[in-house]
GROMACS .gro file of C-alpha atoms in nm:
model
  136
    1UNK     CA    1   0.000   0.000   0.000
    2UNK     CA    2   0.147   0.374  -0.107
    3UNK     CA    3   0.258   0.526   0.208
    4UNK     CA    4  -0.030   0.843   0.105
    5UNK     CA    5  -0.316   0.591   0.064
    6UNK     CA    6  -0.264   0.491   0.463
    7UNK     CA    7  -0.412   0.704   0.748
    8UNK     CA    8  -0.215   0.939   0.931
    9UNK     CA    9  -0.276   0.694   1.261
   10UNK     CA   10  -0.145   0.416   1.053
   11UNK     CA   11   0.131   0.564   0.864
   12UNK     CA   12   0.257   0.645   1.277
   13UNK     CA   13   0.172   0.309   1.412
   14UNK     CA   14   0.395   0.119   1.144
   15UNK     CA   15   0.700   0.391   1.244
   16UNK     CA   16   0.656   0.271   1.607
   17UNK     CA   17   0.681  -0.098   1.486
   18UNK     CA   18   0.989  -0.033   1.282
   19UNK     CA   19   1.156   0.123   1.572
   20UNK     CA   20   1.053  -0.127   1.807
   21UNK     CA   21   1.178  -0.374   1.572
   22UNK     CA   22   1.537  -0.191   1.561
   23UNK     CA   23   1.460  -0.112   1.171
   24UNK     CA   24   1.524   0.269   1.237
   25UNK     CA   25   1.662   0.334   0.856
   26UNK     CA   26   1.322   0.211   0.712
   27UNK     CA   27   1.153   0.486   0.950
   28UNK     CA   28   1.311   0.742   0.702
   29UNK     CA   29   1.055   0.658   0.407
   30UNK     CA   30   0.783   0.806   0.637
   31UNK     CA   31   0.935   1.110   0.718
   32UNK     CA   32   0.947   1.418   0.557
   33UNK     CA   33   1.275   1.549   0.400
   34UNK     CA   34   1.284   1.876   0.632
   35UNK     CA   35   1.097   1.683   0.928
   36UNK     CA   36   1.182   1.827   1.282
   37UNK     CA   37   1.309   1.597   1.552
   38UNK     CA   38   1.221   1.649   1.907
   39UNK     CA   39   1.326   1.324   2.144
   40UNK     CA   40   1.316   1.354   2.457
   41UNK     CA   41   1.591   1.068   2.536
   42UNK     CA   42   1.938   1.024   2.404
   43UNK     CA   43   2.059   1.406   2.308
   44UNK     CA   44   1.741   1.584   2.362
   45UNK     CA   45   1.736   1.836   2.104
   46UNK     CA   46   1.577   1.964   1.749
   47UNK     CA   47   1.676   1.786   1.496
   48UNK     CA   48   1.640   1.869   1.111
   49UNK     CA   49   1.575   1.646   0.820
   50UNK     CA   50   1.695   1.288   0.796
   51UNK     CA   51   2.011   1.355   0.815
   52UNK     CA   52   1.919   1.483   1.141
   53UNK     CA   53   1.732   1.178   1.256
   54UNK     CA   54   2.011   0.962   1.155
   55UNK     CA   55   2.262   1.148   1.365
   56UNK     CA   56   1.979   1.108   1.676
   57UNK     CA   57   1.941   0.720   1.616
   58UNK     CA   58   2.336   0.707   1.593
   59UNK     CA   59   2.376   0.864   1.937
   60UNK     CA   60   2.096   0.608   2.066
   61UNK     CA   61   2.277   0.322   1.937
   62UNK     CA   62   2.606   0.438   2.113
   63UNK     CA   63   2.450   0.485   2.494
   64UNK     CA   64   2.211   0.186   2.456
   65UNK     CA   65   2.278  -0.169   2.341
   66UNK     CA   66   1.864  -0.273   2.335
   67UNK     CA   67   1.563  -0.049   2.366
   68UNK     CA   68   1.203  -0.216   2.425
   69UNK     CA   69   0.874   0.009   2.311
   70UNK     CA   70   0.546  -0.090   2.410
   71UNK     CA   71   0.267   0.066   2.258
   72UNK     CA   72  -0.070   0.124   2.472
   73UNK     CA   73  -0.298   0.348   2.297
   74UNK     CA   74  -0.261   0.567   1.971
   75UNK     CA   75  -0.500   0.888   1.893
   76UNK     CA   76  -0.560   1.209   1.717
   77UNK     CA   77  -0.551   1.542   1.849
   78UNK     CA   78  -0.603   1.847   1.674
   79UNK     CA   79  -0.461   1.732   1.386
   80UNK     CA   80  -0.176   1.505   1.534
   81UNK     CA   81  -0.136   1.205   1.641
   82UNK     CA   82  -0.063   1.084   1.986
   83UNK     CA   83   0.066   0.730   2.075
   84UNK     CA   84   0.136   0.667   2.435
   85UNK     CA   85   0.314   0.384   2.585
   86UNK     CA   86   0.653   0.260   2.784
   87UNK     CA   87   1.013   0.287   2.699
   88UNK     CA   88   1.282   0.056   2.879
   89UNK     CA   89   1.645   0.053   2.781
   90UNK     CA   90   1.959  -0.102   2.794
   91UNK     CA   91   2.333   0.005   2.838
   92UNK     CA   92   2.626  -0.139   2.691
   93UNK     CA   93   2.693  -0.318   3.018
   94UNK     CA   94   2.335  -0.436   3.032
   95UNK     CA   95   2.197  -0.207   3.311
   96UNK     CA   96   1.906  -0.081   3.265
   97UNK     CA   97   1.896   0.280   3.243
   98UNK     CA   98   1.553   0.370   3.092
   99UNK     CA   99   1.194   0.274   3.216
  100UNK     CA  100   1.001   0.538   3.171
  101UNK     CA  101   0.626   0.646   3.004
  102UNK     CA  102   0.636   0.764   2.705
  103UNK     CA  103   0.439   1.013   2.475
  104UNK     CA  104   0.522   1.062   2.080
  105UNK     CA  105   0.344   1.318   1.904
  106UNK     CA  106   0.373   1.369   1.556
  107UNK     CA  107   0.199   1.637   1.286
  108UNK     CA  108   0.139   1.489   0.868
  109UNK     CA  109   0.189   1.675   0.602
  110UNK     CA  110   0.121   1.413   0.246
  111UNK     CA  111   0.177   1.117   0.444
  112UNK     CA  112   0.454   1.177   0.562
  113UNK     CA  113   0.577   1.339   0.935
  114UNK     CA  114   0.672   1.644   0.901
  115UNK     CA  115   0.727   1.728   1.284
  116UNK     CA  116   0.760   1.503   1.530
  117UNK     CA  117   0.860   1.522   1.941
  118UNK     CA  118   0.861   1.315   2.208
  119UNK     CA  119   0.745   1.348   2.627
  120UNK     CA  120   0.807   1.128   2.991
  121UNK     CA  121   0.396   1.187   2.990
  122UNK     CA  122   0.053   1.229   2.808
  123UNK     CA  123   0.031   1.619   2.988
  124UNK     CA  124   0.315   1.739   2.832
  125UNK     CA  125   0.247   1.577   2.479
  126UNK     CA  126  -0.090   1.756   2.497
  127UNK     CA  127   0.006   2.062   2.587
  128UNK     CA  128   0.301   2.100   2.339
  129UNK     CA  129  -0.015   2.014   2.054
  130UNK     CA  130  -0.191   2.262   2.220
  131UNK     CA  131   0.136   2.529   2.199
  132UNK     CA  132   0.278   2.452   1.842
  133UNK     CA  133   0.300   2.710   1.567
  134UNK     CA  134   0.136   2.644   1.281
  135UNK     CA  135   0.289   2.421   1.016
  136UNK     CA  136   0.480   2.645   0.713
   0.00000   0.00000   0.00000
């Protein structure tokens, strides 16, 4: 199926599986070339374009060796969607250095995600939807 025929909901639940899956270079096919970046683990920062992304997923491979993403409920607000759910990750050494909620946001434009950021709880997602600027 063209990535443009799928829903915005579904287009975001298959990026979830591919990173869950450690099959972060596939997540690039979904994302806008100018998307911006906003994790909130490993380097929290804005990132631009996939080149951007890539440089984010490179610093999360260096601090952990495995990363486990759980996915409890997925949603659309105001135009973006929402998935909530539980992080937990491993270091090099195998201590575990991550178990935290988790709250991914992202904002469509074609199919694809043009912005995207990240939150330790539904709250903050929500109120960074109800903050953003307007798309260009």
């Amino acid at each position: 199926m063209d990535v443009r025929a799928r829903s915005n909901s579904e287009v975001f639940q298959r990026i979830w599986e591919l990173y869950a899956a450690g099959r972060g270079l596939e997540i690039l096919e979904h994302l806008d070339p100018e998307v911006e970046w906003r994790p909130a683990l490993v380097d929290p920062a804005s990132y631009r374009g996939r080149d951007g992304v890539r440089a984010w997923a490179s610093a999360s491979r260096r601090a952990w060796k495995s990363v486990t993403v759980v996915l409890a409920s997925l949603r659309e607000v105001d135009g973006c969607v929402i998935a909530s759910g539980r992080i937990s990750a491993l270091d090099h050494r195998g201590d575990q250095v991550v178990d935290s909620d988790i709250a991914c946001v992202a904002e469509f434009r074609d199919g694809r995600v043009v912005r995207a950021a990240s939150f330790l709880s539904d709250d903050d997602a929500l109120a960074w939807v109800s903050a953003r600027p307007a798309l260009p």
